[in-house]
Amino acid sequence: MKRLLSGITPSGDGSLHIGNYLGAVKQFTELAKTHECFLMVADLHALTTIQDKALLQKNTETLILYELALLGDLKNITFFRQSDVPMHAELQSILNNVTPLGLLKRAHAYKDKLARDVMEDDVNVGLFSYPMLMAADILLYKPDLVPVGKDQKQHVEITRDIAGRFNKIFSPVFKLPEPYIPEEVAVVLGTDGKRKMSKSLGNIISIFDDEEIIKKQVMGTYTDPQRIHANDPGHIEGNMVFTYLEFFGERGKTDELKKAYTEGKVSDIEVKNYLYDRLMKTFAPARKVYEELKRNPEKVKKILQDGAEKTHTVASQTMKEVRDATGITNQYSFFQYGLSHSPSDVQGLALISIDEFSRVEMRVGKVVEATYPEKSEKLIRLVVDLGDEKRVIFTGVRTLGYTIDDFLDKQFFFVTNLAPRKMMNEESQGMILAVDGADKPLFLSAEGMPLGAKIR
Ligand code: TYM
């Protein structure tokens, strides 16, 4: 399966507009049917413009929820937050050294900034080196393609350039990525009909705002300035309401309205009302999922945790290759990707922080069913009552002399937030805890303790 990577920055207020949707998120959902997708919330990028703790936190949280709500099914999608993967910053710092200044000086974001209000000496270095962080974002995952809007095309080209230089100077570690920019959504124009839809230009139609706000945005959309009365023949070209209807309207109805509009048989208001209704209908499921996710922070955390774990594996592998290729790794290297890192690891035991430990959830459960699965000589299948739910948990202890009677109707401690593991065509949803005994493990009895109670 081919791989893609893309990202959205929680700049502005972290909200998404239909330009982001058509130019980015919709592409992701389509491509996810046939590609392995890595999608990131690029919070480190947002620091170039947002330097306010509360605001950055809020924007990032908002974007995470909005994007997840729009993506829906995460099959084939690894969704993660850039700052959860420190390798991005490390690779950026290494790529600095193979990137000529001139390349970055030609970058649009930097040039636009200078063209506006800022003196060159005042441009923050983060903004200047933004394309390099984006190159790191991309190259870490060796994607085949990078779906973006046209405004990001140059960044992907810079990435190719940087990757080529690195490969030539050291050794061919990186894959040169291809931008993927479908022509019809390369630039979605804003409601002013002139410039790219962008929060900072105030020409957006948002997806998750209150209905009145969206209605106002739709009603303010540029149509045909020459048309004064509803019975004047109107123009379709450059008329943003019809541009958006190409994506959100029903084919037949849109064609009907187009005809009526050019014949002066339908008012602007009617067409705009139709667009508004279609937008509401299109995004109703996502708006509902958003409300659900907002009520379930644990679910969101879990998605991001899974995403971070998966991305760490991929990014560590690339960083290992980068460190090897550049000569950073040598015979005295202490830190090496893929090996354990803390001093006590050297003796074979990892030091972890209390925060890391508290991510392990251990709960009291009662075994209400214990059976020997067919075709296994090792496993016992337990159904465990955790008070609020029942879980299937397999344990491979039969060969150690344990039988179902050792478990049935007894209470033990279980780890309950492990990623499910497929066993005997079923998912094992946890692990029973044991301590080492003289000749076999001994299970930790939790008799008399409340079902579902967590170890603190
Ligand atoms: P950002 O957050 O500005 O925009 C996210 C995506 O939406 C696209 N887009 C549009 N497409 C068409 N018409 C529009 N009016 C429109 N507005 C936004 C953007 O082109 C983009 O694809 N630097 C990136 C985020 C990023 C990234 C990456 C992307 C960080 N690392 C690695 C790809 C790969 C950005 O700020 O996009």
Coordinates of N, CA and C in Angstrom, one line a residue, residues 1-6 25 27-40 71 73-80 141 143 145 147 307 310-311:
M1 N 0.8 -1.2 0.0 CA 0.0 0.0 0.0 C 0.9 1.3 0.0
K2 N 0.6 2.2 -0.9 CA 1.4 3.4 -0.9 C 1.0 4.3 0.3
R3 N 2.0 5.1 0.7 CA 1.9 5.9 1.9 C 1.7 7.4 1.6
L4 N 0.9 8.0 2.4 CA 0.9 9.5 2.2 C 1.0 10.2 3.6
L5 N 1.5 11.4 3.5 CA 1.6 12.2 4.8 C 1.0 13.6 4.5
S6 N 0.3 14.1 5.4 CA -0.1 15.5 5.3 C -0.4 16.1 6.7
V25 N -8.8 17.8 3.9 CA -9.4 16.7 4.6 C -10.2 15.7 3.7
Q27 N -9.6 15.1 0.7 CA -8.7 14.3 -0.1 C -8.2 13.1 0.8
F28 N -7.9 13.5 2.1 CA -7.4 12.4 3.0 C -8.4 11.3 3.1
T29 N -9.7 11.6 3.2 CA -10.7 10.5 3.4 C -10.8 9.7 2.1
E30 N -10.7 10.3 1.0 CA -10.7 9.6 -0.3 C -9.5 8.7 -0.4
L31 N -8.4 9.3 -0.2 CA -7.1 8.6 -0.4 C -6.9 7.4 0.7
A32 N -7.5 7.6 1.8 CA -7.4 6.6 2.9 C -8.0 5.3 2.5
K33 N -8.8 5.3 1.5 CA -9.4 4.0 1.0 C -8.3 3.1 0.4
T34 N -7.3 3.8 -0.1 CA -6.3 3.0 -0.9 C -4.8 3.2 -0.4
H35 N -4.7 4.1 0.6 CA -3.3 4.5 1.0 C -3.2 4.3 2.6
E36 N -2.0 4.1 3.0 CA -1.7 4.2 4.4 C -1.4 5.7 4.7
C37 N -2.2 6.3 5.6 CA -2.1 7.7 5.8 C -1.5 8.1 7.1
F38 N -0.6 9.1 7.1 CA -0.2 9.7 8.3 C -0.6 11.1 8.3
L39 N -1.5 11.5 9.2 CA -2.0 12.8 9.2 C -1.7 13.5 10.6
M40 N -1.2 14.7 10.4 CA -0.7 15.3 11.7 C -1.3 16.7 11.9
L71 N -12.9 13.3 9.7 CA -12.3 12.1 9.1 C -13.2 10.9 9.3
D73 N -14.1 7.5 10.1 CA -13.5 6.2 10.2 C -11.9 6.4 10.0
L74 N -11.2 5.9 11.0 CA -9.7 6.1 10.9 C -9.0 4.9 10.3
K75 N -9.8 4.0 9.6 CA -9.1 2.9 9.0 C -8.0 3.4 8.0
N76 N -6.9 2.8 8.1 CA -5.7 3.2 7.3 C -5.1 4.5 7.7
I77 N -5.6 5.2 8.7 CA -5.2 6.5 9.1 C -4.4 6.5 10.5
T78 N -3.2 7.0 10.5 CA -2.5 7.3 11.8 C -2.6 8.7 12.0
F79 N -3.4 9.1 13.0 CA -3.6 10.5 13.3 C -2.8 10.9 14.5
F80 N -1.9 11.9 14.4 CA -1.1 12.3 15.5 C -0.8 13.8 15.5
Y141 N 8.7 10.1 7.3 CA 7.7 9.0 7.0 C 7.9 8.4 5.7
P143 N 6.9 9.2 2.7 CA 5.7 9.0 2.0 C 5.9 9.0 0.5
L145 N 3.3 10.2 -1.5 CA 2.7 11.4 -1.9 C 2.3 12.3 -0.7
P147 N -0.6 15.0 -0.1 CA -1.7 15.8 -0.6 C -1.8 17.2 0.1
G307 N -1.6 7.0 17.8 CA -1.0 7.7 16.7 C 0.5 7.9 17.0
K310 N 2.6 4.6 16.9 CA 2.8 4.2 15.6 C 3.9 5.1 14.9
T311 N 3.7 6.4 15.1 CA 4.7 7.3 14.4 C 6.1 7.2 15.0

